CSV table of C-alpha atoms and ligand atoms in Angstrom, one decimal:
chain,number,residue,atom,x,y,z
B,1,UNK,CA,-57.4,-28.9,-48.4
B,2,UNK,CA,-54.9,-31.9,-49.4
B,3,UNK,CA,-52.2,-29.2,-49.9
B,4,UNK,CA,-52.4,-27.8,-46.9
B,5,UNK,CA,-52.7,-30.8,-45.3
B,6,UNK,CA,-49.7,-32.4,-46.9
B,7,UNK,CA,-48.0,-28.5,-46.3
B,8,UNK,CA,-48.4,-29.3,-43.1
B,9,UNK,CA,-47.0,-32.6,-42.1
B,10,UNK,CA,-43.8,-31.7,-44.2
B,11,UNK,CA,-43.4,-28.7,-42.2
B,12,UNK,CA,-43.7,-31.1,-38.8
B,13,UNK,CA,-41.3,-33.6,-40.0
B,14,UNK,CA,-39.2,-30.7,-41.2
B,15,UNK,CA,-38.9,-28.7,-38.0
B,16,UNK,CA,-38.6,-32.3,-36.0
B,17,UNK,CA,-35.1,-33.6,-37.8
B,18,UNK,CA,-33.6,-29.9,-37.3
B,19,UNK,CA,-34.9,-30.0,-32.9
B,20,UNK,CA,-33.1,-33.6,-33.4
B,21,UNK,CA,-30.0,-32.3,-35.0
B,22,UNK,CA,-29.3,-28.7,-32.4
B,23,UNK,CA,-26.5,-29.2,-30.1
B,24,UNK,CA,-26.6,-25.7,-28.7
B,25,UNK,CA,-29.2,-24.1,-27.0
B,26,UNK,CA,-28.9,-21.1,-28.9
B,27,UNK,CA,-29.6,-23.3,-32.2
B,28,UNK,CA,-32.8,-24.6,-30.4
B,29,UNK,CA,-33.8,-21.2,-29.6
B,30,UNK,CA,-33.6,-20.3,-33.4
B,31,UNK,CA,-35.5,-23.4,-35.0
B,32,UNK,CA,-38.3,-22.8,-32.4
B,33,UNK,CA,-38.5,-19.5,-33.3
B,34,UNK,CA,-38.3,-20.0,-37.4
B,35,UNK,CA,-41.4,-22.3,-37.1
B,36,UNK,CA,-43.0,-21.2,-33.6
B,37,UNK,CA,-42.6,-17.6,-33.2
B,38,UNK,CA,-44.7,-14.8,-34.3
B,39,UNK,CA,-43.0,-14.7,-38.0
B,40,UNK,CA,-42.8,-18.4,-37.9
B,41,UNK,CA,-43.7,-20.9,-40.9
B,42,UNK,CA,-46.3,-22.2,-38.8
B,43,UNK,CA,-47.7,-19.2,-37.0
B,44,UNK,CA,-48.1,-17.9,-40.8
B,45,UNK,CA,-50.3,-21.4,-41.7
B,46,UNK,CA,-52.8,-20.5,-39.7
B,47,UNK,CA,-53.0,-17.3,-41.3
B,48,UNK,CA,-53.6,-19.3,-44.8
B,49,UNK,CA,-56.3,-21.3,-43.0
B,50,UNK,CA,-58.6,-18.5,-44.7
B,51,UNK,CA,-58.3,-19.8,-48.3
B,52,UNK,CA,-59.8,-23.0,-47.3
B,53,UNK,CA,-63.4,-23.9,-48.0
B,54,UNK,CA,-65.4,-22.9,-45.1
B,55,UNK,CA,-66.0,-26.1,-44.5
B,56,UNK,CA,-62.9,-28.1,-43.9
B,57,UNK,CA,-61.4,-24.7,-42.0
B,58,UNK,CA,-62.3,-25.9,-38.3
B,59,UNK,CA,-60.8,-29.6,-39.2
B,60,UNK,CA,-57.4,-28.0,-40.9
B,61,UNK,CA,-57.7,-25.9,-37.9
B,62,UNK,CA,-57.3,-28.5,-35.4
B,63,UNK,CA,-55.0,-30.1,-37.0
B,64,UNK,CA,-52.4,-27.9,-37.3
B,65,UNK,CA,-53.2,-26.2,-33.6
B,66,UNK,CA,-52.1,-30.2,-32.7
B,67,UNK,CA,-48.8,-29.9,-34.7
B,68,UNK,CA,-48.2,-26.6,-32.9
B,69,UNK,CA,-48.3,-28.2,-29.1
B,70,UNK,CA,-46.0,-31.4,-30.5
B,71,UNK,CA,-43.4,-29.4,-31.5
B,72,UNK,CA,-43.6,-26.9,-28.4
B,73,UNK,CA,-44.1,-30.4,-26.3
B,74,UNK,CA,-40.7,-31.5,-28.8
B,75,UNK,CA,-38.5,-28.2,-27.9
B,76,UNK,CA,-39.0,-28.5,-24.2
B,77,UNK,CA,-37.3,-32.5,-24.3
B,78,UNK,CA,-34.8,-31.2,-26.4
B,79,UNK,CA,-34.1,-28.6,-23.7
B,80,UNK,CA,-33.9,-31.3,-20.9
B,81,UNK,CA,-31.6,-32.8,-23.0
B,82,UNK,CA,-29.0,-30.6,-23.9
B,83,UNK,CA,-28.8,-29.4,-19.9
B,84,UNK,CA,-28.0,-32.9,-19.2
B,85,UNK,CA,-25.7,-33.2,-22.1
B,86,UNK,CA,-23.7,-29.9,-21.0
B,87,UNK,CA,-23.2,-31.4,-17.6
B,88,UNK,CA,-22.0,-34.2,-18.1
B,89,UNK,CA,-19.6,-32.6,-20.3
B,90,UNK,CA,-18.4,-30.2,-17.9
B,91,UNK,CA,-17.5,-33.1,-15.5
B,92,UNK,CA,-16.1,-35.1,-18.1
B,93,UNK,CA,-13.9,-32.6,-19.2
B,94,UNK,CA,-12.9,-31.5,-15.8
B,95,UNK,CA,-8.9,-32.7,-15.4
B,96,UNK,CA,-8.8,-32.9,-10.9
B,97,UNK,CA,-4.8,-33.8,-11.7
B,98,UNK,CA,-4.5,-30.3,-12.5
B,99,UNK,CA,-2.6,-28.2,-10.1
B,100,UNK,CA,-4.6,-25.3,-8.3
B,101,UNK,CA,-4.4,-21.7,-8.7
B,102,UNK,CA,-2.5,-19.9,-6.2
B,103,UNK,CA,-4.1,-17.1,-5.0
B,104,UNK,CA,-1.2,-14.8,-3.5
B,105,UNK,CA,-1.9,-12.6,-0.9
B,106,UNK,CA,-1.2,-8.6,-0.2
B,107,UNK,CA,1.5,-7.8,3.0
B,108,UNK,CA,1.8,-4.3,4.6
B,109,UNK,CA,4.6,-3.1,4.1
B,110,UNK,CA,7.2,-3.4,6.6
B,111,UNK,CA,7.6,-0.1,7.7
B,112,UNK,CA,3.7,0.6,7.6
B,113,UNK,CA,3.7,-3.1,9.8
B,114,UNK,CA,6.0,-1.5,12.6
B,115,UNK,CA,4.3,1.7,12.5
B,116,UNK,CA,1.1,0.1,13.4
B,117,UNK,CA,3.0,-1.7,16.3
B,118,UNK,CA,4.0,1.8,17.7
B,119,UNK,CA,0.8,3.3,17.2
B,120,UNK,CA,-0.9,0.3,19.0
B,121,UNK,CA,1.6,0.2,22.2
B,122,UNK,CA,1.0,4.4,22.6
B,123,UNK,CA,-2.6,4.3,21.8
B,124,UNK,CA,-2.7,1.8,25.2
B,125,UNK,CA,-1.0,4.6,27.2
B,126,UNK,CA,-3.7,7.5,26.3
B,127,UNK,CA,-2.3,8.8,22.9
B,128,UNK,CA,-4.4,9.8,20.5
B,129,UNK,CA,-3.0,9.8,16.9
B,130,UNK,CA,-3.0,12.5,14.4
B,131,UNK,CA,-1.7,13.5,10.7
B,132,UNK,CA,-0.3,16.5,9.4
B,133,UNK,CA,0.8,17.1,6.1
B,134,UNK,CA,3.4,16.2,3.9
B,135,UNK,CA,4.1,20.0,2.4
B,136,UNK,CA,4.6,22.5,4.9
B,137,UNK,CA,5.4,25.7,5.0
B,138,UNK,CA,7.9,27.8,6.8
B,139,UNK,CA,6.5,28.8,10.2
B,140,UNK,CA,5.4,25.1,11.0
B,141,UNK,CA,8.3,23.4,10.3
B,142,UNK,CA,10.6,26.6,11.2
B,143,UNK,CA,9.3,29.8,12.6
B,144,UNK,CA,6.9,28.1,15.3
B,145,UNK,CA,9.1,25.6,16.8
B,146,UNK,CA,11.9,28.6,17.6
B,147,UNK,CA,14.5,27.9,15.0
B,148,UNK,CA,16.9,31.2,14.5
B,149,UNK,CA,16.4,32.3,11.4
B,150,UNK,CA,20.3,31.4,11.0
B,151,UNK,CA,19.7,27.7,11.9
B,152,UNK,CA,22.2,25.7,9.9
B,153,UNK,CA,18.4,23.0,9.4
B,154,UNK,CA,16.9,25.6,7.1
B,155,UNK,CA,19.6,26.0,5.0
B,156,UNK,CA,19.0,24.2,1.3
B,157,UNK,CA,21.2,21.9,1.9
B,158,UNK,CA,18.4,19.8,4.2
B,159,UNK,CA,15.9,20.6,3.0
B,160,UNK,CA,13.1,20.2,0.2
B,161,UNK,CA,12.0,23.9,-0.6
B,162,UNK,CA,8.8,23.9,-2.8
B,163,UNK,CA,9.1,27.7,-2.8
B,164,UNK,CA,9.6,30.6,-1.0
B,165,UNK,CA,7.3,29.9,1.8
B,166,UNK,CA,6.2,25.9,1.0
B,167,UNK,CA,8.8,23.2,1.8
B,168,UNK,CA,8.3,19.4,2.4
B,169,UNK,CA,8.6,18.9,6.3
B,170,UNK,CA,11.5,17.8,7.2
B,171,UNK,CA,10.6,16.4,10.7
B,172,UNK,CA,7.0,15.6,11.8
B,173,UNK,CA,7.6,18.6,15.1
B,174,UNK,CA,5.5,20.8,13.3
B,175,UNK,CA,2.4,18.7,14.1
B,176,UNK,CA,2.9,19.8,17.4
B,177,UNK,CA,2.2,23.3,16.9
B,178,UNK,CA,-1.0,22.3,14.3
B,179,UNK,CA,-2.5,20.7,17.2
B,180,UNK,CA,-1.3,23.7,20.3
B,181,UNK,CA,-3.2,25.7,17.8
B,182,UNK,CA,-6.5,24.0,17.4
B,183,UNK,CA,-6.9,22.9,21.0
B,184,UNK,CA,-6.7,23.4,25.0
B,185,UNK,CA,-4.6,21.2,27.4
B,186,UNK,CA,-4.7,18.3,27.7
B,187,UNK,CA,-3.2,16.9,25.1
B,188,UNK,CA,-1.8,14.1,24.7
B,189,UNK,CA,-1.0,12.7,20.4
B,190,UNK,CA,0.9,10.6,18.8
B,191,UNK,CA,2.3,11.8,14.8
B,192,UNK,CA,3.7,9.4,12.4
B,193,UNK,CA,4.4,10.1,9.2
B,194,UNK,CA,6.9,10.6,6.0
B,195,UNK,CA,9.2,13.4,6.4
B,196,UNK,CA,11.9,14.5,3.6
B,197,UNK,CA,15.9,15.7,4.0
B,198,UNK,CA,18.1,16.2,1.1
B,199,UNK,CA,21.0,14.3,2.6
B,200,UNK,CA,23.3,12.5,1.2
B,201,UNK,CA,22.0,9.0,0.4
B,202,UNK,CA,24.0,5.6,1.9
B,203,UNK,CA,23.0,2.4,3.8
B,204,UNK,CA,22.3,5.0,7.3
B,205,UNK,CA,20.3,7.6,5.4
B,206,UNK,CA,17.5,8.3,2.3
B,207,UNK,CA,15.9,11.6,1.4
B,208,UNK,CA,12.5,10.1,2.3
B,209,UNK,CA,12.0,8.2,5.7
B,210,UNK,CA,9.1,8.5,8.8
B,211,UNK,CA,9.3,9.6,12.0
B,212,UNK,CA,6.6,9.8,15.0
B,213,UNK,CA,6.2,12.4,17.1
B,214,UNK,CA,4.5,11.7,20.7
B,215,UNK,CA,3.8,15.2,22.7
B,216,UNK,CA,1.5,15.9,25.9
B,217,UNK,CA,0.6,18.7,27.2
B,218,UNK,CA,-0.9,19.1,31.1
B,219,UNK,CA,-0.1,20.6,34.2
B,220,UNK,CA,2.7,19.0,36.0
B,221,UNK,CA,4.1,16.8,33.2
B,222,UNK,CA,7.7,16.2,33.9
B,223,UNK,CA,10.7,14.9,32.2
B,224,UNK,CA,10.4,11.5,34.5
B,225,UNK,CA,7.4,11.2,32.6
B,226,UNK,CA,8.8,11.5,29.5
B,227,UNK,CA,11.1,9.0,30.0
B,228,UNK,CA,8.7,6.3,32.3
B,229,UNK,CA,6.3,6.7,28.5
B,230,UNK,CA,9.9,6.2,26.6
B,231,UNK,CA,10.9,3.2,28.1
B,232,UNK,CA,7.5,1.4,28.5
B,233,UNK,CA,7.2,1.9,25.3
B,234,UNK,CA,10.9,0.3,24.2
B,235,UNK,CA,10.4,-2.2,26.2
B,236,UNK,CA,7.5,-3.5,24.6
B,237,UNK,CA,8.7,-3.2,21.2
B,238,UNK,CA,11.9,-4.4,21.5
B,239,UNK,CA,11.7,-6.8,25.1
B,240,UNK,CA,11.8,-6.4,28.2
B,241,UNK,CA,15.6,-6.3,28.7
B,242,UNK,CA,16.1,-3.2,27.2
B,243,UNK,CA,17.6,-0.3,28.9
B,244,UNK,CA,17.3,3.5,28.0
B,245,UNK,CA,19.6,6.8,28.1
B,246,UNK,CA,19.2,10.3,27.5
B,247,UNK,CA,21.7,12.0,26.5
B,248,UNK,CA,22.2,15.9,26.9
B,249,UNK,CA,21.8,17.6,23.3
B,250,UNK,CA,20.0,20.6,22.0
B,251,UNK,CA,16.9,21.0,20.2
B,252,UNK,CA,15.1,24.6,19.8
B,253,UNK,CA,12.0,23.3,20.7
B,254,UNK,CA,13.0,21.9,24.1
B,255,UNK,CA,14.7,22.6,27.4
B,256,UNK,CA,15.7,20.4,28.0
B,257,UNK,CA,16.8,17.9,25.5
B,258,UNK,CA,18.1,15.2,25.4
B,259,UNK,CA,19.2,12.3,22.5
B,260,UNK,CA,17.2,9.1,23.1
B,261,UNK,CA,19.5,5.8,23.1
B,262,UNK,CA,18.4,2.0,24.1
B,263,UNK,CA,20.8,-1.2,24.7
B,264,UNK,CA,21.9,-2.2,21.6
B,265,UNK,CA,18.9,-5.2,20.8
B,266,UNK,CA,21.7,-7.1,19.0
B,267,UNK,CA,24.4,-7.8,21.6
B,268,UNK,CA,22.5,-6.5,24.3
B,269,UNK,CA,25.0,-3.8,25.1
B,270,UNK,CA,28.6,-5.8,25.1
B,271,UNK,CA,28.9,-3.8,22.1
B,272,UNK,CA,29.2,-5.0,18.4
B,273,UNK,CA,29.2,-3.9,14.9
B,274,UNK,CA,26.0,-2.9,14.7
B,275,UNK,CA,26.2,-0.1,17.8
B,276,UNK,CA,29.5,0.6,16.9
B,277,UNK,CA,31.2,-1.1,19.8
B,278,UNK,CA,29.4,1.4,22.2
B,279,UNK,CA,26.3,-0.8,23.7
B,280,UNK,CA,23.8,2.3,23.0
B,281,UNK,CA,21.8,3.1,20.2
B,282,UNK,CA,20.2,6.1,19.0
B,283,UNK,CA,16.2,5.9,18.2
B,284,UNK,CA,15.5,9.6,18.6
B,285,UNK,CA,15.0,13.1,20.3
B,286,UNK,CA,13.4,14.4,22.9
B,287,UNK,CA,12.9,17.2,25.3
B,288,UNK,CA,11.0,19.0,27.7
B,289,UNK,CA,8.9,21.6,25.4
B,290,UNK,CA,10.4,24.8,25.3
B,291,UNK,CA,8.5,28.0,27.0
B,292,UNK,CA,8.8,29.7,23.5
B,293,UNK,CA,6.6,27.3,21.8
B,294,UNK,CA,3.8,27.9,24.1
B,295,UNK,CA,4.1,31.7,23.9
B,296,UNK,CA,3.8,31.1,19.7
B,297,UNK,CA,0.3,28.8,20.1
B,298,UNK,CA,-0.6,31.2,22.9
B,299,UNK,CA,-0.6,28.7,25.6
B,300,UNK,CA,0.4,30.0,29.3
B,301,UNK,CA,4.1,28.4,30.0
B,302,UNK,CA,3.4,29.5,33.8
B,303,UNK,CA,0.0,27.0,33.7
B,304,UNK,CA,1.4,24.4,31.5
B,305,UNK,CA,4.2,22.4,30.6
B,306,UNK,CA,5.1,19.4,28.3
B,307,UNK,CA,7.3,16.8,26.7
B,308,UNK,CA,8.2,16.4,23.2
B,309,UNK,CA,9.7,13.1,21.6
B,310,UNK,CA,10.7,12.5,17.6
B,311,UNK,CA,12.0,9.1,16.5
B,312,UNK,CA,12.8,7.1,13.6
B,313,UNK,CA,10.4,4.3,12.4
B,314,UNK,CA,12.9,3.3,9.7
B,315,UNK,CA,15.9,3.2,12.3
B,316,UNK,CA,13.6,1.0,14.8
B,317,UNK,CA,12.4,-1.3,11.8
B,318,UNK,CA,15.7,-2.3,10.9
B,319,UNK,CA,16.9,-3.1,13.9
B,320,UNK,CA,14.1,-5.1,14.9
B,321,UNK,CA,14.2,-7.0,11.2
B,322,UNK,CA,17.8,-6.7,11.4
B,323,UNK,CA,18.0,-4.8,8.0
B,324,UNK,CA,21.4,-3.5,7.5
B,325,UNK,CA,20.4,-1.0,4.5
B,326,UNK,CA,17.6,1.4,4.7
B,327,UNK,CA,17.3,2.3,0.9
B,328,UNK,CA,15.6,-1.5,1.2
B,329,UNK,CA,12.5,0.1,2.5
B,330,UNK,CA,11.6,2.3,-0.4
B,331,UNK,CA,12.9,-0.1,-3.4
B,332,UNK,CA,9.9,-1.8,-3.6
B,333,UNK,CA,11.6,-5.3,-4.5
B,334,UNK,CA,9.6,-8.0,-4.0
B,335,UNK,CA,12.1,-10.4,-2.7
B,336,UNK,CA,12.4,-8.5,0.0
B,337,UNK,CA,9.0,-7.2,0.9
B,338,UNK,CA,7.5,-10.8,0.6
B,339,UNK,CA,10.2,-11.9,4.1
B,340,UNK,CA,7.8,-10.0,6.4
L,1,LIG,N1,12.2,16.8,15.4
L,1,LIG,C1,13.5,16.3,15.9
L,1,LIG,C2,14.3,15.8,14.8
L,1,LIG,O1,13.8,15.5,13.7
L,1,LIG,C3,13.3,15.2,17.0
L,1,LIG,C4,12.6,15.8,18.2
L,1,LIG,C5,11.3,15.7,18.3
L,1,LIG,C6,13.4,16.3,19.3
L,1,LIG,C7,10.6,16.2,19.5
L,1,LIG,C8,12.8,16.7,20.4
L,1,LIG,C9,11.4,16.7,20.5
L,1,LIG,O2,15.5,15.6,14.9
């Protein structure tokens, strides 16, 4: 009974120094469970309380069921203790002379920027916009839109050809005749997207660049429409003192057509390097839909008639940001991108 007794209080003095010596709760959490847990020193006393007289078993009993509580009743201070430790710590160590992190932000891209500009000012006059794809194939960008099969546009030299039928759309027209074929008059959409020529590449012109293509379709729709929705809409992008031109051209998708031109937003039309001296500069096509499309989508030419427009996003951008070099757009330097 002595023994065990003596056992005993050794084993609560032991497990006392080590609770007073963790720094880590992780130490703690071991110690307690070395003398407290299942397995533990003291959890395995009790089990010896059985090779004690009878007698003295309920006394030893007590005891060491007393030794048990102090050193759970120990443990928890500890605990208390070491969180207040660790904070104080944590401020202590805490340098506020430090400078702060900079958290840098994401931009749109400046070309995906103006593009939402455009789509906002058409989408206020009744457009409704709409994607086609970037791989198209022969009669979209071709056969549909009433290009001769001898049309200088087809020939390699423009364009992307994937194969004999597939090619990557060189213009974003052939949208036009995805939606004719899909729906009834009205219609009225709006088209931007990326569209691929194999030209020659300078400061004017890349193999990759976006265009948007407005159409509506209705009864009555004129080419004074056309040009009222044209010049409402350059106004508001590039201000209100801008003036707008067609210019007789040809298109095989409209009759008429015409080449688009506005003031020149740099010297307002005196003329300077930019505009070449003339005052005008080009932003696009545009045309009255030509009766051969319709017959192709199966709409009545008779019932119906429509304008067409197709303009540059990249030509618009950098006159509006000024940018004298288009392969800037698609060079992805950061120096640049980060100015808009
Ligand atoms: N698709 C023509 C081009 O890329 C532009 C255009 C569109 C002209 C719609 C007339 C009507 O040059």
């Amino acid at each position: 009974m002595d023994d065990f007794l003596k056992d005993l209080k050794n084993l609560r003095k032991k497990a006392e120094d080590e609770i007073s010596r963790a720094t880590t709760f992780s130490e703690l959490e071991r110690i307690k469970t070395a003398y407290l847990g299942r397995k533990g020193i003291l959890t395995s006393k009790f089990k010896d309380l059985v090779s004690l007289p009878e007698n003295k078993r309920p006394e030893a009993g007590e005891i060491a069921n007393e030794i048990k509580l102090e050193l759970q009743k120990i443990v928890s201070q500890k605990i208390e203790k070491l969180k207040i430790k660790g904070k104080k710590e944590k401020e202590e160590t805490f340098d506020y002379t430090l400078p702060g992190i900079k958290i840098a932000t994401g931009k749109l891209h400046p070309l995906t920027q103006i593009s939402s500009q455009i789509v906002e000012i058409f989408y206020g006059m009744g457009f409704e916009v709409v994607y086609g794809p970037f791989v198209e194939t022969n009669y979209y960008n071709f056969d549909a839109l009433n290009f001769p099969l001898d049309h200088p546009a087809r020939d390699m030299m423009d364009t992307f050809y994937i194969d004999e039928k597939r090619l990557l759309r060189t213009h974003t027209s052939p949208v036009q005749i995805r939606v004719f074929e899909r729906r009834k008059p009205p219609v009225r959409i709006l088209a931007p997207g990326r569209v691929y020529r194999n030209e020659a590449i300078n400061a004017r012109s890349y193999c990759v660049f976006y265009q948007v293509e407005g159409f509506y379709v209705d009864y009555n729709v004129t080419m004074a429409d056309l040009k009222g929705v044209l010049l409402a809409f350059v106004q508001e992008l590039f201000g209100k003192d801008v003036s707008l031109r067609f210019r007789a051209s040809f298109f095989p998708f409209t009759e008429p057509s015409a080449e688009v031109d506005i003031s020149c937003v740099i010297c307002g039309g005196k003329g300077c390097s930019v505009c070449k001296h003339r005052g005008w500069l080009e932003i696009g096509g545009a045309g009255m839909i030509d009766p051969e499309v319709f017959k192709a989508v199966g709409y009545d030419p008779e019932t119906y008639s429509g304008y067409a427009f197709g303009m540059g996003i990249d030509r618009m951008a950098m006159l509006k940001y000024r940018i004298d070099d288009i392969r800037l757009f698609y060079e992805n330097d950061l120096r640049f991108l980060r100015q808009f």
